[in-house]
Tab-separated table of N, CA and C in Angstrom:
chain	number	residue	atom	x	y	z
A	1366	MET	N	15.418	-80.839	55.942
A	1366	MET	CA	14.382	-79.978	54.872
A	1366	MET	C	14.984	-79.209	53.506
A	1367	SER	N	15.047	-79.005	52.536
A	1367	SER	CA	15.042	-77.672	52.178
A	1367	SER	C	14.970	-76.867	51.718
A	1368	GLU	N	15.775	-75.602	51.937
A	1368	GLU	CA	14.522	-74.267	52.403
A	1368	GLU	C	13.702	-74.216	51.505
A	1369	GLY	N	13.569	-74.692	50.622
A	1369	GLY	CA	12.697	-74.340	49.236
A	1369	GLY	C	11.425	-74.848	50.213
A	1370	MET	N	11.689	-76.484	50.163
A	1370	MET	CA	10.388	-77.294	50.917
A	1370	MET	C	9.889	-76.681	51.950
A	1371	GLU	N	10.864	-75.690	53.988
A	1371	GLU	CA	10.574	-75.067	54.371
A	1371	GLU	C	9.979	-74.053	53.870
A	1372	CYS	N	9.816	-73.279	52.972
A	1372	CYS	CA	9.059	-71.983	52.767
A	1372	CYS	C	8.078	-72.454	51.819
A	1373	PHE	N	8.030	-73.638	51.430
A	1373	PHE	CA	6.246	-74.103	50.665
A	1373	PHE	C	5.515	-74.650	52.002
A	1374	GLU	N	6.269	-75.591	53.101
A	1374	GLU	CA	5.581	-76.058	54.107
A	1374	GLU	C	5.309	-74.400	54.758
A	1375	ARG	N	5.192	-72.981	54.800
A	1375	ARG	CA	5.115	-72.424	55.794
A	1375	ARG	C	3.768	-71.451	54.581
A	1376	ALA	N	4.677	-71.323	53.747
A	1376	ALA	CA	2.801	-71.268	52.370
A	1376	ALA	C	1.955	-71.969	52.635
A	1377	ILE	N	2.016	-73.089	52.526
A	1377	ILE	CA	0.580	-74.010	52.953
A	1377	ILE	C	-0.035	-73.790	53.725
A	1378	HIS	N	0.660	-73.639	55.330
A	1378	HIS	CA	0.394	-73.065	56.901
A	1378	HIS	C	-0.526	-71.963	56.511
A	1379	ARG	N	0.280	-71.065	55.771
A	1379	ARG	CA	-0.824	-70.152	55.924
A	1379	ARG	C	-1.628	-69.765	55.166
A	1380	VAL	N	-2.098	-70.249	54.101
A	1380	VAL	CA	-3.156	-70.602	53.394
A	1380	VAL	C	-3.996	-71.060	54.013
A	1381	ARG	N	-4.025	-72.863	54.490
A	1381	ARG	CA	-4.620	-73.294	55.463
A	1381	ARG	C	-5.115	-72.214	57.160
A	1382	CYS	N	-4.515	-71.294	56.647
A	1382	CYS	CA	-5.151	-70.566	57.796
A	1382	CYS	C	-6.010	-69.603	57.757
A	1383	VAL	N	-6.008	-69.472	55.660
A	1383	VAL	CA	-7.265	-68.693	55.653
A	1383	VAL	C	-8.010	-69.202	55.436
A	1384	TYR	N	-7.939	-70.613	54.431
A	1384	TYR	CA	-9.327	-71.220	54.131
A	1384	TYR	C	-9.421	-72.430	54.602
A	1385	ASP	N	-10.344	-72.685	54.772
A	1385	ASP	CA	-10.572	-74.291	54.975
A	1385	ASP	C	-9.430	-75.237	54.600
A	1386	ASP	N	-9.516	-76.574	54.841
A	1386	ASP	CA	-8.368	-77.403	54.405
A	1386	ASP	C	-8.691	-77.365	52.646
A	1387	GLN	N	-9.870	-77.511	52.430
A	1387	GLN	CA	-10.750	-78.265	51.035
A	1387	GLN	C	-10.313	-77.511	49.668
A	1388	VAL	N	-10.177	-75.937	50.504
A	1388	VAL	CA	-9.947	-74.624	49.794
A	1388	VAL	C	-8.041	-74.871	49.583
A	1389	ALA	N	-7.620	-75.250	50.085
A	1389	ALA	CA	-6.096	-75.628	50.641
A	1389	ALA	C	-5.369	-76.359	49.837
A	1390	GLU	N	-6.271	-77.259	49.518
A	1390	GLU	CA	-5.728	-78.519	49.230
A	1390	GLU	C	-5.762	-78.008	47.290
A	1391	VAL	N	-6.609	-77.707	47.503
A	1391	VAL	CA	-7.043	-77.323	45.764
A	1391	VAL	C	-5.680	-76.585	44.996
A	1392	ILE	N	-5.216	-75.186	46.303
A	1392	ILE	CA	-4.284	-74.112	45.592
A	1392	ILE	C	-3.222	-75.079	45.618
A	1393	VAL	N	-2.958	-75.699	47.138
A	1393	VAL	CA	-1.687	-76.312	46.566
A	1393	VAL	C	-1.264	-77.561	45.141
A	1394	LYS	N	-2.389	-78.306	45.402
A	1394	LYS	CA	-2.520	-79.198	43.643
A	1394	LYS	C	-2.676	-78.215	42.539
A	1395	ILE	N	-3.176	-77.020	42.234
A	1395	ILE	CA	-2.687	-76.169	41.260
A	1395	ILE	C	-1.271	-75.217	41.314
A	1396	LEU	N	-0.813	-75.003	42.585
A	1396	LEU	CA	0.459	-74.930	42.309
A	1396	LEU	C	1.816	-75.960	41.786
A	1397	ALA	N	1.280	-77.086	42.487
A	1397	ALA	CA	1.929	-78.110	42.644
A	1397	ALA	C	2.150	-78.688	40.591
A	1398	GLU	N	0.401	-78.757	40.409
A	1398	GLU	CA	0.831	-78.720	38.574
A	1398	GLU	C	0.830	-78.337	37.953
A	1399	GLU	N	0.921	-77.052	38.208
A	1399	GLU	CA	1.488	-75.857	37.374
A	1399	GLU	C	3.207	-75.102	37.801
A	1400	LEU	N	4.003	-75.493	38.853
A	1400	LEU	CA	4.606	-74.947	38.825
A	1400	LEU	C	5.743	-76.140	39.584
A	1401	GLY	N	5.257	-77.615	39.257
A	1401	GLY	CA	6.306	-78.313	40.514
A	1401	GLY	C	7.100	-78.350	39.260
A	1402	ASP	N	8.341	-79.332	39.478
A	1402	ASP	CA	9.622	-79.547	39.199
A	1402	ASP	C	10.248	-78.290	38.410
A	1403	ILE	N	9.444	-77.412	38.483
A	1403	ILE	CA	10.771	-76.195	37.909
A	1403	ILE	C	11.361	-75.033	39.276
A	1404	ARG	N	12.552	-74.591	38.926
A	1404	ARG	CA	13.038	-73.838	39.377
A	1404	ARG	C	12.290	-72.518	39.069
A	1405	ILE	N	12.328	-71.722	40.233
A	1405	ILE	CA	11.396	-70.503	39.814
A	1405	ILE	C	11.818	-69.171	41.202
A	1406	THR	N	12.147	-67.934	40.815
A	1406	THR	CA	11.908	-67.710	41.879
A	1406	THR	C	10.698	-65.884	42.366
A	1407	PHE	N	10.141	-65.884	43.713
A	1407	PHE	CA	8.448	-65.336	43.316
A	1407	PHE	C	9.879	-63.856	43.541
A	1408	PRO	N	8.592	-62.348	42.897
A	1408	PRO	CA	9.956	-61.626	43.635
A	1408	PRO	C	9.103	-60.595	45.190
A	1409	GLY	N	9.684	-60.056	45.717
A	1409	GLY	CA	9.959	-59.709	47.106
A	1409	GLY	C	8.366	-58.493	46.590
A	1410	LEU	N	7.287	-58.289	47.540
A	1410	LEU	CA	6.453	-57.683	47.433
A	1410	LEU	C	7.167	-56.134	47.215
A	1411	GLU	N	7.758	-55.622	47.743
A	1411	GLU	CA	8.764	-54.317	46.509
A	1411	GLU	C	8.765	-54.546	45.167
A	1412	SER	N	9.070	-55.073	45.126
A	1412	SER	CA	9.046	-55.434	43.223
A	1412	SER	C	7.982	-54.959	42.399
A	1413	ILE	N	6.774	-56.339	43.478
A	1413	ILE	CA	5.550	-55.874	42.520
A	1413	ILE	C	5.207	-55.059	43.242
A	1414	LYS	N	5.012	-54.101	44.042
A	1414	LYS	CA	4.960	-52.602	44.097
A	1414	LYS	C	5.088	-51.477	42.500
A	1415	ILE	N	6.257	-52.169	42.579
A	1415	ILE	CA	7.550	-50.652	41.634
A	1415	ILE	C	6.516	-51.688	40.426
A	1416	TYR	N	6.867	-52.409	39.782
A	1416	TYR	CA	6.409	-53.070	38.235
A	1416	TYR	C	4.288	-52.697	38.632
A	1417	GLU	N	3.583	-52.878	39.506
A	1417	GLU	CA	2.202	-52.412	39.145
A	1417	GLU	C	2.323	-50.425	38.720
A	1418	ARG	N	3.542	-50.323	39.643
A	1418	ARG	CA	3.442	-48.029	39.930
A	1418	ARG	C	3.846	-48.465	38.328
A	1419	ASN	N	4.652	-48.914	37.745
A	1419	ASN	CA	5.526	-48.628	36.164
A	1419	ASN	C	4.471	-48.786	35.737
A	1420	LYS	N	3.455	-50.033	35.474
A	1420	LYS	CA	2.011	-49.980	34.888
A	1420	LYS	C	1.712	-49.216	35.158
A	1421	MET	N	0.798	-48.489	35.869
A	1421	MET	CA	0.313	-46.889	36.167
A	1421	MET	C	0.672	-46.183	35.210
A	1422	ILE	N	2.394	-46.554	35.551
A	1422	ILE	CA	2.448	-44.528	34.744
A	1422	ILE	C	2.446	-45.033	33.257
A	1423	LYS	N	3.142	-45.973	32.549
A	1423	LYS	CA	2.819	-46.289	31.053
A	1423	LYS	C	1.590	-46.125	31.080
A	1424	LYS	N	0.672	-46.664	31.738
A	1424	LYS	CA	-0.949	-46.473	31.102
A	1424	LYS	C	-0.974	-45.127	30.852
A	1425	ALA	N	-0.356	-43.951	32.095
A	1425	ALA	CA	-1.424	-42.890	31.525
A	1425	ALA	C	-0.368	-41.578	30.981
A	1426	PHE	N	0.874	-42.676	30.441
A	1426	PHE	CA	1.216	-41.728	29.208
A	1426	PHE	C	1.010	-40.931	28.583
A	1427	ARG	N	0.835	-39.669	27.504
A	1427	ARG	CA	0.139	-39.426	26.639
A	1427	ARG	C	0.965	-38.855	26.136
A	1428	GLY	N	2.280	-38.859	25.929
A	1428	GLY	CA	3.146	-38.616	24.925
A	1428	GLY	C	4.542	-36.836	25.294
A	1429	ASN	N	3.305	-36.405	26.375
A	1429	ASN	CA	4.214	-35.499	26.745
A	1429	ASN	C	4.938	-35.208	28.027
A	1430	ASN	N	3.758	-35.618	28.609
A	1430	ASN	CA	3.496	-35.686	30.347
A	1430	ASN	C	4.585	-36.292	31.313
A	1431	TYR	N	5.971	-35.804	31.238
A	1431	TYR	CA	6.237	-36.810	31.938
A	1431	TYR	C	6.906	-35.791	33.409
A	1432	GLU	N	6.251	-34.365	33.059
A	1432	GLU	CA	6.490	-33.511	34.092
A	1432	GLU	C	5.385	-33.879	34.868
A	1433	GLU	N	4.371	-33.957	34.415
A	1433	GLU	CA	3.286	-34.379	35.453
A	1433	GLU	C	3.426	-35.877	35.689
A	1434	LEU	N	4.380	-36.904	35.241
A	1434	LEU	CA	3.964	-37.774	35.854
A	1434	LEU	C	4.449	-37.973	37.023
A	1435	ALA	N	5.653	-37.296	37.337
A	1435	ALA	CA	7.273	-36.950	37.842
A	1435	ALA	C	6.683	-36.757	39.316
A	1436	ILE	N	5.617	-35.408	39.258
A	1436	ILE	CA	4.985	-35.192	39.824
A	1436	ILE	C	4.341	-35.934	41.122
A	1437	LEU	N	3.405	-36.470	39.783
A	1437	LEU	CA	2.249	-37.683	40.274
A	1437	LEU	C	2.456	-38.717	41.532
A	1438	PHE	N	4.215	-39.400	40.304
A	1438	PHE	CA	4.596	-40.216	41.154
A	1438	PHE	C	6.176	-40.640	41.839
A	1439	LYS	N	6.151	-39.139	42.696
A	1439	LYS	CA	7.087	-38.382	43.019
A	1439	LYS	C	8.644	-39.575	42.723
A	1440	LEU	N	8.729	-38.795	41.600
A	1440	LEU	CA	9.592	-39.411	40.653
A	1440	LEU	C	10.699	-38.375	39.771
A	1441	SER	N	11.932	-38.545	39.316
A	1441	SER	CA	12.436	-37.669	38.533
A	1441	SER	C	11.933	-37.590	36.825
A	1442	GLU	N	12.200	-37.225	35.931
A	1442	GLU	CA	11.313	-36.981	34.777
A	1442	GLU	C	12.604	-37.816	33.950
A	1443	ARG	N	13.461	-38.173	34.861
A	1443	ARG	CA	14.505	-39.050	34.452
A	1443	ARG	C	14.081	-40.472	34.228
A	1444	GLN	N	13.608	-40.808	35.417
A	1444	GLN	CA	12.982	-42.196	35.934
A	1444	GLN	C	11.844	-42.283	34.962
A	1445	ILE	N	11.124	-41.463	34.727
A	1445	ILE	CA	9.784	-41.456	33.928
A	1445	ILE	C	10.382	-41.834	32.863
A	1446	ARG	N	11.224	-41.098	32.402
A	1446	ARG	CA	11.642	-41.838	30.835
A	1446	ARG	C	12.163	-43.086	30.704
A	1447	ASN	N	13.157	-43.244	31.689
A	1447	ASN	CA	13.386	-44.520	31.703
A	1447	ASN	C	12.549	-45.606	31.579
A	1448	ILE	N	11.069	-45.529	32.881
A	1448	ILE	CA	10.471	-45.874	32.585
A	1448	ILE	C	9.513	-46.550	31.420
A	1449	ILE	N	9.442	-45.172	31.227
A	1449	ILE	CA	8.901	-45.302	29.744
A	1449	ILE	C	8.718	-46.291	28.668
A	1450	LYS	N	10.567	-46.316	28.349
A	1450	LYS	CA	11.177	-46.230	27.439
A	1450	LYS	C	11.605	-48.271	27.554
A	1451	LYS	N	11.558	-48.819	28.791
A	1451	LYS	CA	10.963	-49.920	29.074
A	1451	LYS	C	10.120	-50.818	28.370
Protein backbone atom coordinates (compact mmCIF):
# COMPACT_ATOMS: atom_id res chain seq x y z
CA MET A 1 0.00 0.00 0.00
CA SER A 2 1.35 3.44 -0.89
CA GLU A 3 2.15 6.04 1.74
CA GLY A 4 -0.73 8.18 0.48
CA MET A 5 -3.21 5.35 0.87
CA GLU A 6 -1.89 4.57 4.36
CA CYS A 7 -2.45 8.20 5.36
CA PHE A 8 -5.92 8.08 3.86
CA GLU A 9 -6.74 4.89 5.78
CA ARG A 10 -5.56 6.51 9.04
CA ALA A 11 -7.70 9.58 8.31
CA ILE A 12 -10.76 7.41 7.64
CA HIS A 13 -10.16 5.54 10.90
CA ARG A 14 -9.92 8.82 12.84
CA VAL A 15 -13.13 10.12 11.25
CA ARG A 16 -14.91 6.91 12.23
CA CYS A 17 -13.67 7.29 15.81
CA VAL A 18 -15.27 10.74 16.05
CA TYR A 19 -18.42 10.23 13.95
CA ASP A 20 -20.70 7.26 13.42
CA ASP A 21 -20.03 5.09 10.37
CA GLN A 22 -22.80 6.71 8.30
CA VAL A 23 -21.43 10.24 8.79
CA ALA A 24 -17.86 9.01 8.23
CA GLU A 25 -18.94 7.38 4.97
CA VAL A 26 -20.51 10.65 3.75
CA ILE A 27 -17.37 12.62 4.65
CA VAL A 28 -15.12 10.14 2.81
CA LYS A 29 -17.47 10.12 -0.21
CA ILE A 30 -17.41 13.93 -0.42
CA LEU A 31 -13.62 13.99 -0.17
CA ALA A 32 -13.32 11.33 -2.88
CA GLU A 33 -15.73 13.21 -5.17
CA GLU A 34 -14.02 16.57 -4.67
CA LEU A 35 -10.39 15.47 -4.43
CA GLY A 36 -10.26 12.10 -6.15
CA ASP A 37 -7.52 11.56 -8.73
CA ILE A 38 -5.69 14.80 -7.95
CA ARG A 39 -2.38 15.19 -6.18
CA ILE A 40 -2.52 17.64 -3.30
CA THR A 41 -0.45 18.49 -0.26
CA PHE A 42 -2.26 19.34 2.93
CA PRO A 43 -0.66 22.05 5.05
CA GLY A 44 0.54 21.15 8.51
CA LEU A 45 -1.09 22.65 11.58
CA GLU A 46 1.71 25.20 12.02
CA SER A 47 1.19 26.47 8.46
CA ILE A 48 -2.54 26.79 9.11
CA LYS A 49 -1.88 28.75 12.31
CA ILE A 50 0.48 31.12 10.49
CA TYR A 51 -2.02 31.59 7.65
CA GLU A 52 -4.80 32.44 10.12
CA ARG A 53 -2.52 34.78 12.09
CA ASN A 54 -1.56 36.60 8.90
CA LYS A 55 -5.23 37.03 7.97
CA MET A 56 -5.85 38.56 11.40
CA ILE A 57 -2.89 40.92 10.95
CA LYS A 58 -4.15 42.09 7.55
CA LYS A 59 -7.64 42.61 8.92
CA ALA A 60 -6.32 44.66 11.88
CA PHE A 61 -4.02 46.79 9.71
CA ARG A 62 -5.15 50.43 9.54
CA GLY A 63 -2.42 51.86 7.33
CA ASN A 64 0.00 53.00 10.01
CA ASN A 65 -0.16 50.62 12.99
CA TYR A 66 2.87 48.44 12.24
CA GLU A 67 4.36 48.83 15.72
CA GLU A 68 1.06 48.06 17.46
CA LEU A 69 0.62 44.88 15.41
CA ALA A 70 4.21 43.83 16.00
CA ILE A 71 3.68 44.06 19.75
CA LEU A 72 0.28 42.37 19.63
CA PHE A 73 1.47 39.43 17.53
CA LYS A 74 5.01 39.27 18.99
CA LEU A 75 6.68 39.85 15.63
CA SER A 76 9.07 42.46 14.31
CA GLU A 77 7.79 45.47 12.40
CA ARG A 78 9.63 44.15 9.35
CA GLN A 79 7.72 40.86 9.60
CA ILE A 80 4.45 42.77 9.87
CA ARG A 81 5.33 44.87 6.82
CA ASN A 82 6.17 41.71 4.83
CA ILE A 83 2.88 40.09 5.81
CA ILE A 84 0.92 43.20 4.82
CA LYS A 85 2.71 43.36 1.44
CA LYS A 86 1.72 39.81 0.49
